[in-house]
Amino acid sequence: MNRAELKLEAKNQLRHNWGWAISVGFVMTLFVGFFFARPVVNGSLKTVNSVNDVMGTGSIDSLFKPAFWAGQFGPDTGLTIIGNFFMLSMVVTFLHFARGERLGFFKGIFSAFTDGRFVPEFLNYLCGYIFQFLWSLLLVIPGLIKSYSYAMTPYIVNDLVASGQEVHATTAITASRQLMNGHKWELFVLNLSFIGWYLLSVLTLGIGYIWLVPYEQTTKANFYRRLAGDRYLKK
C-alpha cells in the first residue's frame, strides 16, 4: 500500500474541509484533554518512576516480569480507559468523512455513542485493551504487535453496525486480527511517517496538532478503506 498516495488522498479530501475537520478534532482533543489528561499523565509518570527505581537497583530483569507491569494499574487506569474510548469518536467521524460523509459537528464529536455503536464499540475496545495488556505482560514487543493487530477494530465495528450485523464483544477484534495479517508493518511505517509532523507540532508549542490530527486520522481511515473495502458493510 502506497503511503504517499494515502496521504495525498487525505490532503485532497481535506482541501475544502479544513474548517470542519480542525474544529471537530480540536474540540474533541480539548474535551478529552481537559477531563482525562491528568490520569493519563499520572499513570505515565508512575510507570516512568517505577522503571527508574528498578534501573537504580540494577534488577533490570524485573522489567520483564508480569508482576511489574501488573503493578502499574491504579485508580487512574479506569479514567484512562474511558478517555481513550472517547477518542474513538475521532476514528468513526473521520472514517465517515473519508467516505464522503461529513457528520454534523456535535454528532461528529460523539459519533462513537450514536447510531447503535456505543455498546459494540465499547465492548470491543475494552476487550482489546485487556488482551493487549495481557500480551504486554509477556514482553513489550508482543503487546506492540497486538496493538497493530487490533488497530482496525473500531473501523470494523462501525461497518458491522452500519450493515445491521450482530457484533459481539470480540467480533471486530477477531476480524481486525485477520485483516491486519501481513499488513501490520505497513501501518507501523505509516505511523512513523508522521514523526516529522509530531516534532513540528511540539516545536510550535502544540499549534501544529490542529492540522496534524485531522490529517493523520483521514490518512488512517483511507488505509482502512483500501485494506477492507466494503467487506464488512455486506451482510
PDB file of C-alpha atoms in Angstrom:
ATOM      1  CA  MET A   1       0.000   0.000   0.000  1.00  0.00           C
ATOM      2  CA  ASN A   2       1.497   3.307  -1.103  1.00  0.00           C
ATOM      3  CA  ARG A   3       1.872   5.736   1.838  1.00  0.00           C
ATOM      4  CA  ALA A   4       2.331   8.745  -0.422  1.00  0.00           C
ATOM      5  CA  GLU A   5      -0.955   8.020  -2.200  1.00  0.00           C
ATOM      6  CA  LEU A   6      -2.824   7.623   1.096  1.00  0.00           C
ATOM      7  CA  LYS A   7      -1.509  10.928   2.404  1.00  0.00           C
ATOM      8  CA  LEU A   8      -2.112  12.746  -0.872  1.00  0.00           C
ATOM      9  CA  GLU A   9      -5.691  11.465  -0.921  1.00  0.00           C
ATOM     10  CA  ALA A  10      -6.169  12.741   2.638  1.00  0.00           C
ATOM     11  CA  LYS A  11      -4.846  16.184   1.679  1.00  0.00           C
ATOM     12  CA  ASN A  12      -7.202  16.348  -1.291  1.00  0.00           C
ATOM     13  CA  GLN A  13     -10.174  15.346   0.862  1.00  0.00           C
ATOM     14  CA  LEU A  14      -9.318  17.967   3.459  1.00  0.00           C
ATOM     15  CA  ARG A  15      -8.633  20.763   0.968  1.00  0.00           C
ATOM     16  CA  HIS A  16     -12.059  22.382   1.234  1.00  0.00           C
ATOM     17  CA  ASN A  17     -12.951  20.901   4.604  1.00  0.00           C
ATOM     18  CA  TRP A  18     -10.183  22.107   6.904  1.00  0.00           C
ATOM     19  CA  GLY A  19     -12.502  24.324   8.931  1.00  0.00           C
ATOM     20  CA  TRP A  20     -14.833  21.457   9.804  1.00  0.00           C
ATOM     21  CA  ALA A  21     -12.004  18.961  10.349  1.00  0.00           C
ATOM     22  CA  ILE A  22      -9.976  21.272  12.587  1.00  0.00           C
ATOM     23  CA  SER A  23     -12.971  22.283  14.699  1.00  0.00           C
ATOM     24  CA  VAL A  24     -14.051  18.673  15.284  1.00  0.00           C
ATOM     25  CA  GLY A  25     -10.529  17.451  16.018  1.00  0.00           C
ATOM     26  CA  PHE A  26      -9.658  20.405  18.235  1.00  0.00           C
ATOM     27  CA  VAL A  27     -12.813  20.319  20.362  1.00  0.00           C
ATOM     28  CA  MET A  28     -12.638  16.550  20.767  1.00  0.00           C
ATOM     29  CA  THR A  29      -8.972  16.637  21.789  1.00  0.00           C
ATOM     30  CA  LEU A  30      -9.589  19.588  24.118  1.00  0.00           C
ATOM     31  CA  PHE A  31     -12.563  17.834  25.745  1.00  0.00           C
ATOM     32  CA  VAL A  32     -10.660  14.615  26.403  1.00  0.00           C
ATOM     33  CA  GLY A  33      -7.559  16.500  27.482  1.00  0.00           C
ATOM     34  CA  PHE A  34      -9.480  18.624  29.976  1.00  0.00           C
ATOM     35  CA  PHE A  35     -11.284  15.739  31.639  1.00  0.00           C
ATOM     36  CA  PHE A  36      -8.851  12.853  31.229  1.00  0.00           C
ATOM     37  CA  ALA A  37      -5.322  14.219  30.751  1.00  0.00           C
ATOM     38  CA  ARG A  38      -4.471  14.091  34.467  1.00  0.00           C
ATOM     39  CA  PRO A  39      -4.961  10.317  34.920  1.00  0.00           C
ATOM     40  CA  VAL A  40      -3.050   9.614  31.710  1.00  0.00           C
ATOM     41  CA  VAL A  41      -0.126  11.784  32.831  1.00  0.00           C
ATOM     42  CA  ASN A  42      -0.201  10.352  36.359  1.00  0.00           C
ATOM     43  CA  GLY A  43      -0.195   6.805  35.021  1.00  0.00           C
ATOM     44  CA  SER A  44       2.705   7.548  32.685  1.00  0.00           C
ATOM     45  CA  LEU A  45       4.716   9.226  35.456  1.00  0.00           C
ATOM     46  CA  LYS A  46       4.058   6.289  37.769  1.00  0.00           C
ATOM     47  CA  THR A  47       5.390   3.863  35.173  1.00  0.00           C
ATOM     48  CA  VAL A  48       8.453   6.023  34.443  1.00  0.00           C
ATOM     49  CA  ASN A  49       9.238   6.345  38.152  1.00  0.00           C
ATOM     50  CA  SER A  50       8.840   2.611  38.664  1.00  0.00           C
ATOM     51  CA  VAL A  51      11.190   1.909  35.754  1.00  0.00           C
ATOM     52  CA  ASN A  52      13.742   4.365  37.144  1.00  0.00           C
ATOM     53  CA  ASP A  53      13.533   2.705  40.559  1.00  0.00           C
ATOM     54  CA  VAL A  54      14.150  -0.699  39.023  1.00  0.00           C
ATOM     55  CA  MET A  55      17.056   0.603  36.933  1.00  0.00           C
ATOM     56  CA  GLY A  56      18.527   2.161  40.058  1.00  0.00           C
ATOM     57  CA  THR A  57      18.572  -1.166  41.879  1.00  0.00           C
ATOM     58  CA  GLY A  58      20.236  -2.908  38.965  1.00  0.00           C
ATOM     59  CA  SER A  59      17.459  -5.506  38.768  1.00  0.00           C
ATOM     60  CA  ILE A  60      16.688  -4.843  35.123  1.00  0.00           C
ATOM     61  CA  ASP A  61      15.288  -8.352  34.729  1.00  0.00           C
ATOM     62  CA  SER A  62      12.312  -7.218  36.821  1.00  0.00           C
ATOM     63  CA  LEU A  63      11.114  -5.137  33.864  1.00  0.00           C
ATOM     64  CA  PHE A  64      10.416  -8.363  32.008  1.00  0.00           C
ATOM     65  CA  LYS A  65       8.266  -9.883  34.725  1.00  0.00           C
ATOM     66  CA  PRO A  66       4.443  -9.737  34.532  1.00  0.00           C
ATOM     67  CA  ALA A  67       4.188  -8.711  38.187  1.00  0.00           C
ATOM     68  CA  PHE A  68       5.976  -5.428  37.475  1.00  0.00           C
ATOM     69  CA  TRP A  69       3.544  -4.319  34.769  1.00  0.00           C
ATOM     70  CA  ALA A  70       0.516  -5.589  36.669  1.00  0.00           C
ATOM     71  CA  GLY A  71       1.554  -3.267  39.484  1.00  0.00           C
ATOM     72  CA  GLN A  72       1.209  -0.261  37.199  1.00  0.00           C
ATOM     73  CA  PHE A  73      -2.579  -0.473  37.380  1.00  0.00           C
ATOM     74  CA  GLY A  74      -4.081   2.081  39.726  1.00  0.00           C
ATOM     75  CA  PRO A  75      -7.144   4.241  40.346  1.00  0.00           C
ATOM     76  CA  ASP A  76      -6.414   6.328  37.254  1.00  0.00           C
ATOM     77  CA  THR A  77      -6.482   3.336  34.913  1.00  0.00           C
ATOM     78  CA  GLY A  78     -10.273   3.381  34.591  1.00  0.00           C
ATOM     79  CA  LEU A  79     -10.339   7.074  33.686  1.00  0.00           C
ATOM     80  CA  THR A  80      -7.583   6.480  31.144  1.00  0.00           C
ATOM     81  CA  ILE A  81      -9.658   3.730  29.519  1.00  0.00           C
ATOM     82  CA  ILE A  82     -12.728   5.992  29.366  1.00  0.00           C
ATOM     83  CA  GLY A  83     -10.707   8.896  27.955  1.00  0.00           C
ATOM     84  CA  ASN A  84      -9.213   6.721  25.234  1.00  0.00           C
ATOM     85  CA  PHE A  85     -12.654   5.390  24.362  1.00  0.00           C
ATOM     86  CA  PHE A  86     -13.955   8.933  23.887  1.00  0.00           C
ATOM     87  CA  MET A  87     -11.261   9.403  21.254  1.00  0.00           C
ATOM     88  CA  LEU A  88     -12.790   6.595  19.188  1.00  0.00           C
ATOM     89  CA  SER A  89     -15.320   9.166  18.027  1.00  0.00           C
ATOM     90  CA  MET A  90     -12.428  10.689  16.105  1.00  0.00           C
ATOM     91  CA  VAL A  91     -11.862   7.384  14.318  1.00  0.00           C
ATOM     92  CA  VAL A  92     -15.539   6.937  13.443  1.00  0.00           C
ATOM     93  CA  THR A  93     -16.046  10.545  12.334  1.00  0.00           C
ATOM     94  CA  PHE A  94     -13.047  10.629  10.012  1.00  0.00           C
ATOM     95  CA  LEU A  95     -13.930   7.239   8.548  1.00  0.00           C
ATOM     96  CA  HIS A  96     -17.295   8.688   7.523  1.00  0.00           C
ATOM     97  CA  PHE A  97     -15.510  11.777   6.226  1.00  0.00           C
ATOM     98  CA  ALA A  98     -13.077   9.695   4.158  1.00  0.00           C
ATOM     99  CA  ARG A  99     -16.114   8.070   2.553  1.00  0.00           C
ATOM    100  CA  GLY A 100     -17.585  11.423   1.636  1.00  0.00           C
ATOM    101  CA  GLU A 101     -19.980  11.871   4.570  1.00  0.00           C
ATOM    102  CA  ARG A 102     -19.306  14.875   6.767  1.00  0.00           C
ATOM    103  CA  LEU A 103     -21.079  14.355  10.076  1.00  0.00           C
ATOM    104  CA  GLY A 104     -22.600  17.303  11.907  1.00  0.00           C
ATOM    105  CA  PHE A 105     -20.381  18.993  14.469  1.00  0.00           C
ATOM    106  CA  PHE A 106     -21.942  17.561  17.642  1.00  0.00           C
ATOM    107  CA  LYS A 107     -22.668  14.167  16.129  1.00  0.00           C
ATOM    108  CA  GLY A 108     -19.062  14.034  14.949  1.00  0.00           C
ATOM    109  CA  ILE A 109     -17.734  14.699  18.430  1.00  0.00           C
ATOM    110  CA  PHE A 110     -19.857  11.939  19.972  1.00  0.00           C
ATOM    111  CA  SER A 111     -20.133   9.594  16.987  1.00  0.00           C
ATOM    112  CA  ALA A 112     -18.958   6.555  18.976  1.00  0.00           C
ATOM    113  CA  PHE A 113     -22.057   6.965  21.150  1.00  0.00           C
ATOM    114  CA  THR A 114     -24.648   7.276  18.365  1.00  0.00           C
ATOM    115  CA  ASP A 115     -26.465   5.063  15.837  1.00  0.00           C
ATOM    116  CA  GLY A 116     -26.139   1.917  17.952  1.00  0.00           C
ATOM    117  CA  ARG A 117     -22.342   1.993  18.034  1.00  0.00           C
ATOM    118  CA  PHE A 118     -21.759   2.617  21.741  1.00  0.00           C
ATOM    119  CA  VAL A 119     -22.127  -0.888  23.221  1.00  0.00           C
ATOM    120  CA  PRO A 120     -20.264  -2.838  20.497  1.00  0.00           C
ATOM    121  CA  GLU A 121     -17.546  -0.175  20.236  1.00  0.00           C
ATOM    122  CA  PHE A 122     -17.024  -0.106  23.997  1.00  0.00           C
ATOM    123  CA  LEU A 123     -17.046  -3.883  24.454  1.00  0.00           C
ATOM    124  CA  ASN A 124     -14.581  -4.493  21.630  1.00  0.00           C
ATOM    125  CA  TYR A 125     -12.399  -1.618  22.806  1.00  0.00           C
ATOM    126  CA  LEU A 126     -12.358  -2.867  26.407  1.00  0.00           C
ATOM    127  CA  CYS A 127     -11.605  -6.455  25.412  1.00  0.00           C
ATOM    128  CA  GLY A 128      -8.885  -5.264  23.066  1.00  0.00           C
ATOM    129  CA  TYR A 129      -7.367  -3.181  25.855  1.00  0.00           C
ATOM    130  CA  ILE A 130      -7.331  -6.174  28.193  1.00  0.00           C
ATOM    131  CA  PHE A 131      -5.904  -8.541  25.562  1.00  0.00           C
ATOM    132  CA  GLN A 132      -3.174  -6.086  24.650  1.00  0.00           C
ATOM    133  CA  PHE A 133      -2.268  -5.616  28.305  1.00  0.00           C
ATOM    134  CA  LEU A 134      -2.060  -9.377  28.829  1.00  0.00           C
ATOM    135  CA  TRP A 135       0.227  -9.720  25.825  1.00  0.00           C
ATOM    136  CA  SER A 136       2.353  -6.878  27.207  1.00  0.00           C
ATOM    137  CA  LEU A 137       2.875  -8.891  30.379  1.00  0.00           C
ATOM    138  CA  LEU A 138       4.953 -11.293  28.319  1.00  0.00           C
ATOM    139  CA  LEU A 139       7.129  -8.544  26.838  1.00  0.00           C
ATOM    140  CA  VAL A 140       6.667  -5.088  25.364  1.00  0.00           C
ATOM    141  CA  ILE A 141       7.135  -6.266  21.771  1.00  0.00           C
ATOM    142  CA  PRO A 142       4.251  -8.800  21.763  1.00  0.00           C
ATOM    143  CA  GLY A 143       1.976  -6.116  23.191  1.00  0.00           C
ATOM    144  CA  LEU A 144       3.045  -3.675  20.469  1.00  0.00           C
ATOM    145  CA  ILE A 145       2.439  -6.260  17.746  1.00  0.00           C
ATOM    146  CA  LYS A 146      -1.025  -6.977  19.101  1.00  0.00           C
ATOM    147  CA  SER A 147      -1.843  -3.262  19.179  1.00  0.00           C
ATOM    148  CA  TYR A 148      -1.380  -3.289  15.400  1.00  0.00           C
ATOM    149  CA  SER A 149      -3.376  -6.499  15.055  1.00  0.00           C
ATOM    150  CA  TYR A 150      -6.312  -4.813  16.797  1.00  0.00           C
ATOM    151  CA  ALA A 151      -5.859  -1.390  15.167  1.00  0.00           C
ATOM    152  CA  MET A 152      -8.763  -1.721  12.727  1.00  0.00           C
ATOM    153  CA  THR A 153     -11.268  -2.790  15.402  1.00  0.00           C
ATOM    154  CA  PRO A 154     -13.238   0.497  15.745  1.00  0.00           C
ATOM    155  CA  TYR A 155     -13.485   0.876  11.970  1.00  0.00           C
ATOM    156  CA  ILE A 156     -14.830  -2.653  11.613  1.00  0.00           C
ATOM    157  CA  VAL A 157     -17.358  -2.170  14.428  1.00  0.00           C
ATOM    158  CA  ASN A 158     -18.664   0.917  12.636  1.00  0.00           C
ATOM    159  CA  ASP A 159     -19.149  -1.007   9.395  1.00  0.00           C
ATOM    160  CA  LEU A 160     -20.701  -4.080  11.015  1.00  0.00           C
ATOM    161  CA  VAL A 161     -23.201  -1.931  12.910  1.00  0.00           C
ATOM    162  CA  ALA A 162     -23.991   0.086   9.787  1.00  0.00           C
ATOM    163  CA  SER A 163     -24.767  -3.112   7.882  1.00  0.00           C
ATOM    164  CA  GLY A 164     -27.065  -4.342  10.648  1.00  0.00           C
ATOM    165  CA  GLN A 165     -24.905  -7.281  11.671  1.00  0.00           C
ATOM    166  CA  GLU A 166     -24.691  -8.583  15.212  1.00  0.00           C
ATOM    167  CA  VAL A 167     -21.483  -7.541  16.926  1.00  0.00           C
ATOM    168  CA  HIS A 168     -20.246  -9.418  19.983  1.00  0.00           C
ATOM    169  CA  ALA A 169     -17.508  -8.369  22.403  1.00  0.00           C
ATOM    170  CA  THR A 170     -14.665  -9.785  20.296  1.00  0.00           C
ATOM    171  CA  THR A 171     -16.214  -9.901  16.826  1.00  0.00           C
ATOM    172  CA  ALA A 172     -14.337  -6.890  15.460  1.00  0.00           C
ATOM    173  CA  ILE A 173     -11.135  -7.804  17.315  1.00  0.00           C
ATOM    174  CA  THR A 174     -11.024 -11.153  15.545  1.00  0.00           C
ATOM    175  CA  ALA A 175     -11.855  -9.536  12.204  1.00  0.00           C
ATOM    176  CA  SER A 176      -9.135  -6.905  12.712  1.00  0.00           C
ATOM    177  CA  ARG A 177      -6.569  -9.557  13.560  1.00  0.00           C
ATOM    178  CA  GLN A 178      -7.397 -11.392  10.333  1.00  0.00           C
ATOM    179  CA  LEU A 179      -7.500  -8.199   8.262  1.00  0.00           C
ATOM    180  CA  MET A 180      -4.128  -6.987   9.526  1.00  0.00           C
ATOM    181  CA  ASN A 181      -2.389 -10.279   8.855  1.00  0.00           C
ATOM    182  CA  GLY A 182       0.531  -9.274   6.627  1.00  0.00           C
ATOM    183  CA  HIS A 183      -0.242  -5.558   6.917  1.00  0.00           C
ATOM    184  CA  LYS A 184       0.944  -4.638  10.422  1.00  0.00           C
ATOM    185  CA  TRP A 185       4.304  -3.439   9.137  1.00  0.00           C
ATOM    186  CA  GLU A 186       2.612  -1.181   6.582  1.00  0.00           C
ATOM    187  CA  LEU A 187       0.615   0.564   9.302  1.00  0.00           C
ATOM    188  CA  PHE A 188       3.710   0.803  11.513  1.00  0.00           C
ATOM    189  CA  VAL A 189       5.662   2.538   8.754  1.00  0.00           C
ATOM    190  CA  LEU A 190       2.678   4.787   8.008  1.00  0.00           C
ATOM    191  CA  ASN A 191       2.670   5.874  11.655  1.00  0.00           C
ATOM    192  CA  LEU A 192       6.415   6.525  11.505  1.00  0.00           C
ATOM    193  CA  SER A 193       5.906   8.794   8.507  1.00  0.00           C
ATOM    194  CA  PHE A 194       4.117  11.285  10.783  1.00  0.00           C
ATOM    195  CA  ILE A 195       7.065  11.680  13.180  1.00  0.00           C
ATOM    196  CA  GLY A 196       8.222  14.836  11.428  1.00  0.00           C
ATOM    197  CA  TRP A 197       4.764  16.350  11.843  1.00  0.00           C
ATOM    198  CA  TYR A 198       4.760  15.487  15.536  1.00  0.00           C
ATOM    199  CA  LEU A 199       8.166  17.127  16.013  1.00  0.00           C
ATOM    200  CA  LEU A 200       6.926  20.225  14.193  1.00  0.00           C
ATOM    201  CA  SER A 201       3.837  20.284  16.398  1.00  0.00           C
ATOM    202  CA  VAL A 202       6.000  20.169  19.510  1.00  0.00           C
ATOM    203  CA  LEU A 203       8.247  22.941  18.202  1.00  0.00           C
ATOM    204  CA  THR A 204       5.183  25.110  17.554  1.00  0.00           C
ATOM    205  CA  LEU A 205       4.007  24.541  21.145  1.00  0.00           C
ATOM    206  CA  GLY A 206       1.163  22.310  20.050  1.00  0.00           C
ATOM    207  CA  ILE A 207      -0.244  24.563  17.338  1.00  0.00           C
ATOM    208  CA  GLY A 208       0.724  22.060  14.655  1.00  0.00           C
ATOM    209  CA  TYR A 209      -1.552  19.458  16.197  1.00  0.00           C
ATOM    210  CA  ILE A 210      -4.529  21.469  14.951  1.00  0.00           C
ATOM    211  CA  TRP A 211      -3.679  20.345  11.404  1.00  0.00           C
ATOM    212  CA  LEU A 212      -1.945  17.068  12.251  1.00  0.00           C
ATOM    213  CA  VAL A 213      -4.922  15.397  13.968  1.00  0.00           C
ATOM    214  CA  PRO A 214      -7.363  15.563  11.015  1.00  0.00           C
ATOM    215  CA  TYR A 215      -4.577  14.835   8.512  1.00  0.00           C
ATOM    216  CA  GLU A 216      -3.446  11.701  10.349  1.00  0.00           C
ATOM    217  CA  GLN A 217      -6.973  10.477  11.091  1.00  0.00           C
ATOM    218  CA  THR A 218      -8.078  10.883   7.474  1.00  0.00           C
ATOM    219  CA  THR A 219      -4.966   9.083   6.234  1.00  0.00           C
ATOM    220  CA  LYS A 220      -5.576   6.146   8.571  1.00  0.00           C
ATOM    221  CA  ALA A 221      -9.229   5.993   7.548  1.00  0.00           C
ATOM    222  CA  ASN A 222      -8.054   5.736   3.938  1.00  0.00           C
ATOM    223  CA  PHE A 223      -5.673   2.957   4.962  1.00  0.00           C
ATOM    224  CA  TYR A 224      -8.645   1.022   6.322  1.00  0.00           C
ATOM    225  CA  ARG A 225     -10.769   1.761   3.254  1.00  0.00           C
ATOM    226  CA  ARG A 226      -8.057   0.463   0.919  1.00  0.00           C
ATOM    227  CA  LEU A 227      -7.499  -2.612   3.061  1.00  0.00           C
ATOM    228  CA  ALA A 228     -11.079  -3.613   3.868  1.00  0.00           C
ATOM    229  CA  GLY A 229     -13.092  -2.168   1.028  1.00  0.00           C
ATOM    230  CA  ASP A 230     -16.750  -2.808   1.767  1.00  0.00           C
ATOM    231  CA  ARG A 231     -16.410  -6.380   3.024  1.00  0.00           C
ATOM    232  CA  TYR A 232     -17.804  -5.504   6.473  1.00  0.00           C
ATOM    233  CA  LEU A 233     -20.630  -3.456   5.029  1.00  0.00           C
ATOM    234  CA  LYS A 234     -22.111  -6.558   3.441  1.00  0.00           C
ATOM    235  CA  LYS A 235     -24.358  -8.912   5.383  1.00  0.00           C
TER     236      LYS A 235
END
